[in-house]
Tab-separated table of C-alpha atoms in Angstrom:
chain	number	residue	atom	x	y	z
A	1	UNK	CA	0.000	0.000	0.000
A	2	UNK	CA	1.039	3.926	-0.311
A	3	UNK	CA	-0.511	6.812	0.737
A	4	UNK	CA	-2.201	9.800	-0.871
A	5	UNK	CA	-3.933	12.789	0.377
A	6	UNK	CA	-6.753	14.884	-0.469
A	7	UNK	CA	-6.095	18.700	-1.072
A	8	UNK	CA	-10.041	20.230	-0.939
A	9	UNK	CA	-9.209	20.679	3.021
A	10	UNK	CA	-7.375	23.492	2.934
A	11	UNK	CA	-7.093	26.818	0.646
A	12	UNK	CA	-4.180	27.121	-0.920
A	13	UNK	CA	-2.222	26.692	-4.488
A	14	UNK	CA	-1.759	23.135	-5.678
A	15	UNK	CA	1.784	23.601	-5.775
A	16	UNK	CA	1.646	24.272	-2.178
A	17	UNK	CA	0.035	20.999	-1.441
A	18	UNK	CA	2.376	19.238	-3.529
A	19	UNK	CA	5.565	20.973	-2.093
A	20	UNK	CA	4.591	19.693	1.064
A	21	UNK	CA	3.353	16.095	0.783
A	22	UNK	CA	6.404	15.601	-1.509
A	23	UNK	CA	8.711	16.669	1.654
A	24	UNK	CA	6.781	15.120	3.944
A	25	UNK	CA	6.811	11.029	2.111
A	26	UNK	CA	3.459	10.797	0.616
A	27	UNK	CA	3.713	9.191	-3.408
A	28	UNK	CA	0.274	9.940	-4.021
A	29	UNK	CA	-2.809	12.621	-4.648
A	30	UNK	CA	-6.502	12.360	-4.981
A	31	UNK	CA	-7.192	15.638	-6.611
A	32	UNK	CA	-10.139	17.899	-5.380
A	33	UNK	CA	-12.864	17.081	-7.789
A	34	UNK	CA	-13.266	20.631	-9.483
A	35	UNK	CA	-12.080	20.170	-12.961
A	36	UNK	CA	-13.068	23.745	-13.557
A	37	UNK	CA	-10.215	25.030	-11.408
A	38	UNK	CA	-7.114	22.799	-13.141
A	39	UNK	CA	-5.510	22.831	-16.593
A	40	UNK	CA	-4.578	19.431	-16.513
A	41	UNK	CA	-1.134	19.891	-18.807
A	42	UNK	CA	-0.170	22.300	-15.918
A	43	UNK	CA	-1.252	20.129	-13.184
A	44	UNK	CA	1.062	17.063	-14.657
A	45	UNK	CA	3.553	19.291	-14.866
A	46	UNK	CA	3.500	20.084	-10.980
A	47	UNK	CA	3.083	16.444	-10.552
A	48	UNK	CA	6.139	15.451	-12.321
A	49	UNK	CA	8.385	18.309	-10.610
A	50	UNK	CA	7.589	16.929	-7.007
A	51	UNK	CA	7.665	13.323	-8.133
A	52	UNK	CA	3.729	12.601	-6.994
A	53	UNK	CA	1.273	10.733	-8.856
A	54	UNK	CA	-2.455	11.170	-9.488
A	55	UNK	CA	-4.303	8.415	-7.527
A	56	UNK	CA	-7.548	10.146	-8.723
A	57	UNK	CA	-10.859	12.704	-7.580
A	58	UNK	CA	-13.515	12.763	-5.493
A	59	UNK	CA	-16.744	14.290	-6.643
A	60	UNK	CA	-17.784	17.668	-4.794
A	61	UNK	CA	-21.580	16.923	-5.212
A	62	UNK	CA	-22.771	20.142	-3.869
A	63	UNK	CA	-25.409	22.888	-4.793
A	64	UNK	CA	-27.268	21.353	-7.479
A	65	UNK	CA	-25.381	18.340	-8.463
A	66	UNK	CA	-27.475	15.409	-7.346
A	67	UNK	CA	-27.989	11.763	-9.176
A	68	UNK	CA	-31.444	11.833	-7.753
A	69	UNK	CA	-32.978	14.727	-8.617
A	70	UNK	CA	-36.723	14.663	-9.672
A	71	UNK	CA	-35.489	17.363	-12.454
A	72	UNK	CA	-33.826	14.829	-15.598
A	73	UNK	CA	-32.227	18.392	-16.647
A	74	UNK	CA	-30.612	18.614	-12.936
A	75	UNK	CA	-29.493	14.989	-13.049
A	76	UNK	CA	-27.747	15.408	-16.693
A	77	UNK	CA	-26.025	18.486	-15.479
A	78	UNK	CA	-24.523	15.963	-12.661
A	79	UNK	CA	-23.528	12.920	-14.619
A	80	UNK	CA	-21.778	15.564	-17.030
A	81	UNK	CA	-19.801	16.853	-13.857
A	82	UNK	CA	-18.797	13.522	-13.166
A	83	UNK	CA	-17.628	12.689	-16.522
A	84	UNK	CA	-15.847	15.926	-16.667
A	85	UNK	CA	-13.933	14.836	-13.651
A	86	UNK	CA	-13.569	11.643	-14.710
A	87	UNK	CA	-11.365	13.558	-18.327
A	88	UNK	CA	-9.454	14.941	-15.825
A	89	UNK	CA	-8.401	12.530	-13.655
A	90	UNK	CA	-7.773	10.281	-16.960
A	91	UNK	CA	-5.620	13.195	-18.502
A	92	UNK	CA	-3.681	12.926	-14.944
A	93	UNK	CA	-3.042	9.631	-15.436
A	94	UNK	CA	-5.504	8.733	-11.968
A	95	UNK	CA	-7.200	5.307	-11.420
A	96	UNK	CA	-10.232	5.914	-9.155
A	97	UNK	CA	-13.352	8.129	-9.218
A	98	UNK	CA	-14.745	8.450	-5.885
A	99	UNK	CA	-18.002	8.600	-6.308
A	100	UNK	CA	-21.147	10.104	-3.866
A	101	UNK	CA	-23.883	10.275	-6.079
A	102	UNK	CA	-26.559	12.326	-3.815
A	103	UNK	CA	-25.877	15.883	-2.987
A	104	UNK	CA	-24.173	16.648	0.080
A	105	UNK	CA	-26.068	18.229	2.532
A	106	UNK	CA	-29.060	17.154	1.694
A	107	UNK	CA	-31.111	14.609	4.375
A	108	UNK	CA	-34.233	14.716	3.035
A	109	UNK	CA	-35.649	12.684	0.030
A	110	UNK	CA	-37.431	14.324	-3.175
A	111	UNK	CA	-38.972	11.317	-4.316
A	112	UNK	CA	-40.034	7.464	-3.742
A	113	UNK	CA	-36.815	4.880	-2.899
A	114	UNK	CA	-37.547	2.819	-6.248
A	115	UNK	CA	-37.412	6.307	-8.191
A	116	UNK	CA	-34.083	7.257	-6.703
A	117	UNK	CA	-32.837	3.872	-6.979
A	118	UNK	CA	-33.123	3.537	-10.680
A	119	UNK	CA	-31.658	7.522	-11.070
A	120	UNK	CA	-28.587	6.818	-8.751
A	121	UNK	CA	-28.196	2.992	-11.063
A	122	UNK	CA	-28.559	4.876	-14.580
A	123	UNK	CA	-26.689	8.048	-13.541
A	124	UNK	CA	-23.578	5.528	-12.177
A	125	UNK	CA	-23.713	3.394	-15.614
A	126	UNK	CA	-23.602	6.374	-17.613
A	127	UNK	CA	-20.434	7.447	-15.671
A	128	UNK	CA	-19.095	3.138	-15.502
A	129	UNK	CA	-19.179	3.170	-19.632
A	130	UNK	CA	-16.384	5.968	-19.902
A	131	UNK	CA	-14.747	4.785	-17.016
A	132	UNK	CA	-14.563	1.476	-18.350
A	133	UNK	CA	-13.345	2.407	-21.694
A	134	UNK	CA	-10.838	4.932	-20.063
A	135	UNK	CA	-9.064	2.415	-17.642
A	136	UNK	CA	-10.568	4.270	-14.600
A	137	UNK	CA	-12.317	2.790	-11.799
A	138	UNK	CA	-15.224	3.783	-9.803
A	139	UNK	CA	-15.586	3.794	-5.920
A	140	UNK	CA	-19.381	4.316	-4.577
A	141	UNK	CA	-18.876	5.968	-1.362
A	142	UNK	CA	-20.990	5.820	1.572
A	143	UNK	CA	-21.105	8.977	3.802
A	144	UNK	CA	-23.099	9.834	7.189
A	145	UNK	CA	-26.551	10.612	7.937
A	146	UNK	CA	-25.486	13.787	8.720
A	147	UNK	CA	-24.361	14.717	4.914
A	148	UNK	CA	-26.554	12.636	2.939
A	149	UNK	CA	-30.093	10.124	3.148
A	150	UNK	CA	-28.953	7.767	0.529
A	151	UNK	CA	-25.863	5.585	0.567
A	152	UNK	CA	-24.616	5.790	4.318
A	153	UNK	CA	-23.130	1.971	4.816
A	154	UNK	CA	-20.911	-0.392	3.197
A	155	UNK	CA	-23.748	-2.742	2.216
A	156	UNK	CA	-25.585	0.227	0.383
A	157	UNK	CA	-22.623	1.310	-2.165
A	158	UNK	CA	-22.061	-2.995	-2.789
A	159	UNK	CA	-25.508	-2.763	-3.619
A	160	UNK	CA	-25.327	0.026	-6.044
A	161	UNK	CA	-21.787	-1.074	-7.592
A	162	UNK	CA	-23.014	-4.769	-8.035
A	163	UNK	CA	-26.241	-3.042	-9.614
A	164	UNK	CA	-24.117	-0.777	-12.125
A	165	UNK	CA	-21.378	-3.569	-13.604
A	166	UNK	CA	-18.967	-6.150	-12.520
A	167	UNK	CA	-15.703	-3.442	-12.237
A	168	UNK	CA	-18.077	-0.879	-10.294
A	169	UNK	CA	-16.106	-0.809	-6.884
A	170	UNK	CA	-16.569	0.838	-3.177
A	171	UNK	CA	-14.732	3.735	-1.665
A	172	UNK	CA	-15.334	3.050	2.436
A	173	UNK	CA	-13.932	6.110	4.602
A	174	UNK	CA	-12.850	5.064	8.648
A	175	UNK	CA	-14.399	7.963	9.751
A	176	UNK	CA	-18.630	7.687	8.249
A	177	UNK	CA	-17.727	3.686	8.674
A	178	UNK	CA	-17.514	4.596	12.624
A	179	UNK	CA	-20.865	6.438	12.943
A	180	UNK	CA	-22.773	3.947	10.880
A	181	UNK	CA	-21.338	0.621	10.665
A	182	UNK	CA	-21.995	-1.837	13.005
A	183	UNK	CA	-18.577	-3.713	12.631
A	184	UNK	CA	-16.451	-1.800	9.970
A	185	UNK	CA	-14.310	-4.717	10.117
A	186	UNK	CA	-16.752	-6.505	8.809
A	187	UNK	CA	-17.912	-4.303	6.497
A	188	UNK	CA	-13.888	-4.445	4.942
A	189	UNK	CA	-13.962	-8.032	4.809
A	190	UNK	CA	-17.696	-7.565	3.244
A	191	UNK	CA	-16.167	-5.212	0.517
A	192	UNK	CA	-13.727	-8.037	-0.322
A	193	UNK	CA	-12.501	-7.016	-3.876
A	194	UNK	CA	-14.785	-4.451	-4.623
A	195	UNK	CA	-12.794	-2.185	-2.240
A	196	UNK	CA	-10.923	-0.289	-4.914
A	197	UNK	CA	-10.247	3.006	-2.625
A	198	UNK	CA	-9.989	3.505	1.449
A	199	UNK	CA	-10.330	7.141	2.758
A	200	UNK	CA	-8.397	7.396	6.286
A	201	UNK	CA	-9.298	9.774	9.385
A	202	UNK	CA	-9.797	9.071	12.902
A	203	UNK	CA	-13.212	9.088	14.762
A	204	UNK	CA	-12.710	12.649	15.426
A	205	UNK	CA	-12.164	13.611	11.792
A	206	UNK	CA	-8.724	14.027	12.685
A	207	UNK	CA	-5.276	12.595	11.476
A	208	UNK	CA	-5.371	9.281	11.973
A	209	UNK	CA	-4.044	7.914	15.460
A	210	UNK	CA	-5.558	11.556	17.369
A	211	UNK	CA	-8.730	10.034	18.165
A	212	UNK	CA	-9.265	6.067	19.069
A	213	UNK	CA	-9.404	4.353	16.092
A	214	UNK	CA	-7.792	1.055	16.303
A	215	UNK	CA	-5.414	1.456	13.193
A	216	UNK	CA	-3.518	-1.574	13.564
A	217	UNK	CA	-7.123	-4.030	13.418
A	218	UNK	CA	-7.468	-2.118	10.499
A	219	UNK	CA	-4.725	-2.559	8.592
A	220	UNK	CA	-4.747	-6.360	9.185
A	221	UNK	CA	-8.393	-6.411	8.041
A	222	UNK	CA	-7.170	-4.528	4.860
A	223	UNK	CA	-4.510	-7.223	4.750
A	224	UNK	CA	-7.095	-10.295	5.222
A	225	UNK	CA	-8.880	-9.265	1.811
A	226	UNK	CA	-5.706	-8.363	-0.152
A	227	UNK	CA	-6.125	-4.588	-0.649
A	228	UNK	CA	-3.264	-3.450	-1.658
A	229	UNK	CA	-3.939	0.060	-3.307
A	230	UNK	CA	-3.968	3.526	-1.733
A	231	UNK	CA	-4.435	4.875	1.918
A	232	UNK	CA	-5.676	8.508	1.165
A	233	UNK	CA	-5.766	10.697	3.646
A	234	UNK	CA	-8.713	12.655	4.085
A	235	UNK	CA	-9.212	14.374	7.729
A	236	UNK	CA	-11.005	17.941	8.867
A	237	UNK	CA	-10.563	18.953	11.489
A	238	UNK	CA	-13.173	20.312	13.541
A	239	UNK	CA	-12.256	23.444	14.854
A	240	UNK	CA	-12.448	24.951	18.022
A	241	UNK	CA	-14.055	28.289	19.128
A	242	UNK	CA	-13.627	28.190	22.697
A	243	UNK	CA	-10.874	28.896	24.984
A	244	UNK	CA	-10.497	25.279	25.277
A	245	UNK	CA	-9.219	24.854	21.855
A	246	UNK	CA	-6.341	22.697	22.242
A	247	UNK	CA	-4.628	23.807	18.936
A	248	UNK	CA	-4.636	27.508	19.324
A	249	UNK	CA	-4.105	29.913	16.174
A	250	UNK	CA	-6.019	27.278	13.787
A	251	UNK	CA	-8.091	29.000	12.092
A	252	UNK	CA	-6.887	30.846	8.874
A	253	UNK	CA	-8.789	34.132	9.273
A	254	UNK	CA	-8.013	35.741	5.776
A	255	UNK	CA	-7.937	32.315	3.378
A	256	UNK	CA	-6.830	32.728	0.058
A	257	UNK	CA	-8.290	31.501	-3.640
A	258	UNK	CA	-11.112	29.653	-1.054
A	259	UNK	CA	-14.658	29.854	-3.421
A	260	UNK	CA	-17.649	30.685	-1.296
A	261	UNK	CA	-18.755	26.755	-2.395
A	262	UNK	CA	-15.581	25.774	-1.102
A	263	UNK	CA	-15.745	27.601	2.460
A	264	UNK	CA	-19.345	26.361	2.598
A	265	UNK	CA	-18.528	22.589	1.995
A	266	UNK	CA	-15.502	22.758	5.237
A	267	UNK	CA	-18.103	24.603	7.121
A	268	UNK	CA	-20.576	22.127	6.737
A	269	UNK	CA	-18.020	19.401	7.549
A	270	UNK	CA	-17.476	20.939	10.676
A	271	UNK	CA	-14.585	22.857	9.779
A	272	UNK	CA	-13.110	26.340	8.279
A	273	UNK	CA	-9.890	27.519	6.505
A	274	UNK	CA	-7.028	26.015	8.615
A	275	UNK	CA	-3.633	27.712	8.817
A	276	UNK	CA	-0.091	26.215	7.267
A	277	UNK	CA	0.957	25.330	10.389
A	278	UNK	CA	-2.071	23.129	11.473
A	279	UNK	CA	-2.797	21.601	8.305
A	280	UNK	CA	0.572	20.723	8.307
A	281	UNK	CA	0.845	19.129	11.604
A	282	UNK	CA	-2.227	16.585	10.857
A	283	UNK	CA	-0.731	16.138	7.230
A	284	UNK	CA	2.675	15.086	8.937
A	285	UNK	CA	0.448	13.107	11.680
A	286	UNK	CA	-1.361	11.212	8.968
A	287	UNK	CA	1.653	9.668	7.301
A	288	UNK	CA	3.766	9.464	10.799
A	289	UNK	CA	0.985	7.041	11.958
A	290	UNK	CA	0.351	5.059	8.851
A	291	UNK	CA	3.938	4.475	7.429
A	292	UNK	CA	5.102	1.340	10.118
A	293	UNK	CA	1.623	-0.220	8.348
A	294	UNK	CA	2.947	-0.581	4.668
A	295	UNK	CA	5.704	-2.859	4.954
């Protein structure tokens, strides 16, 4: 296994990111899913210079994208986001789409479970043929209650992959696994060889091994079913407002090149713009505490 990292979790230039996770031991990136924002010849470029490669994206399904929409306009407008992302990462030379398809956010249905179930299946196929014809791979990603009705467990993206194709995989993240699965060990072992991606953070939403997480059952789990692609790295940190904020001077009070969407989406996730220093300290906790596990 290596490890990647996400870079949506804090503002700042993608050379910045890459500077630092090159320094710091990571070999891989899973790019914030805003194709809008990258030219892609650039981006390689940057990629090449610090010697990092493009795992792949994550899909930002905010504002109106949404694979269940009642609206067939709104839910066209999605799948092209996705397969917009999905150029890029191919152009980057990525493997792995993770993939939410409901809109973050939202909790409350628009329409009847058999309705949504056949948008979220045709919306995912539509994204699975270019995928599958661009040597990319997608991950259905369950998330919390808290960010999204539809796909919240393990069990709920096998469904959906097994219902969209035979090389449709699951993205499962430590942290939504802890609210909402019953035995995430289980639900690893359940994923079997569908698990194409694994999104790491502790309990707390923090680097993993700051909250109580028990990495090293993890890892062996991984190790039981073979997985042997890419740890990414994907905490936020919630941040504290009160004088009992153990990590003082956290909060970036004057963020740069952060969209309003963007500030939104780490507000929502319990979190704001987060100075150098502290982002760096969880980026340098996350690899500190996963490294002895990749031998």
């Amino acid at each position: 296994m290596q490890i990647a990292i996400h870079n949506w979790m804090r503002a700042e230039t993608l050379e910045s990111t890459l500077q630092r996770i090159s320094a710091l031991g990571y070999s891989h990136l899973e790019i914030q899913g805003a194709p809008e924002s990258y030219d892609s010849s650039q981006v390689k470029e940057l990629l090449e210079k610090y010697n990092i490669q493009c795992w792949g994206s994550v899909t930002l399904m905010l504002e109106e994208r949404n694979l269940l929409a009642k609206d067939p306009d709104q839910r066209k407008r999605s799948v092209e986001y996705v397969l917009d992302l999905a150029q890029m990462v191919a152009d980057l030379g990525g493997k792995v789409i993770s993939f939410v398809p409901a809109t973050v956010g939202k909790i409350i249905p628009d329409a009847r479970p058999e309705e949504e179930w056949e948008w979220a299946v045709e919306g995912v196929k539509e994204v699975y043929e270019f995928t599958e014809a661009n040597g990319l791979t997608i991950g259905i990603e369950p998330i919390n209650r808290f960010e999204t009705y539809f796909i919240n467990r393990g069990a709920q993206a096998l469904a959906l992959a097994e219902a969209v194709g035979p090389n449709c995989g699951v993205c499962l993240d430590t942290f939504h696994m802890n609210i909402e699965e019953v035995d995430m060990f289980e639900t690893i072992r359940q994923a079997g060889s569908r698990l194409v991606n694994f999104h790491v953070a502790d309990n707390n939403r923090l680097a993993p091994g700051m909250g109580k997480l028990n990495w090293e059952k993890i890892m062996a789990t991984l190790k039981e079913i073979d997985y042997d692609k890419i740890l990414s790295v994907e905490f936020c940190p919630p941040i504290d407002r009160t004088p009992a904020n153990p990590y003082p001077n956290s909060i970036d009070e004057a963020p740069e090149g952060l969209s309003p969407e963007q500030l939104k989406f780490l507000q929502d996730h319990g979190s704001t713009a987060v100075t150098e220093d502290f982002y760096t300290m969880l980026t340098q906790r996350s690899i500190d505490q996963l490294k002895p596990y990749l031998q």
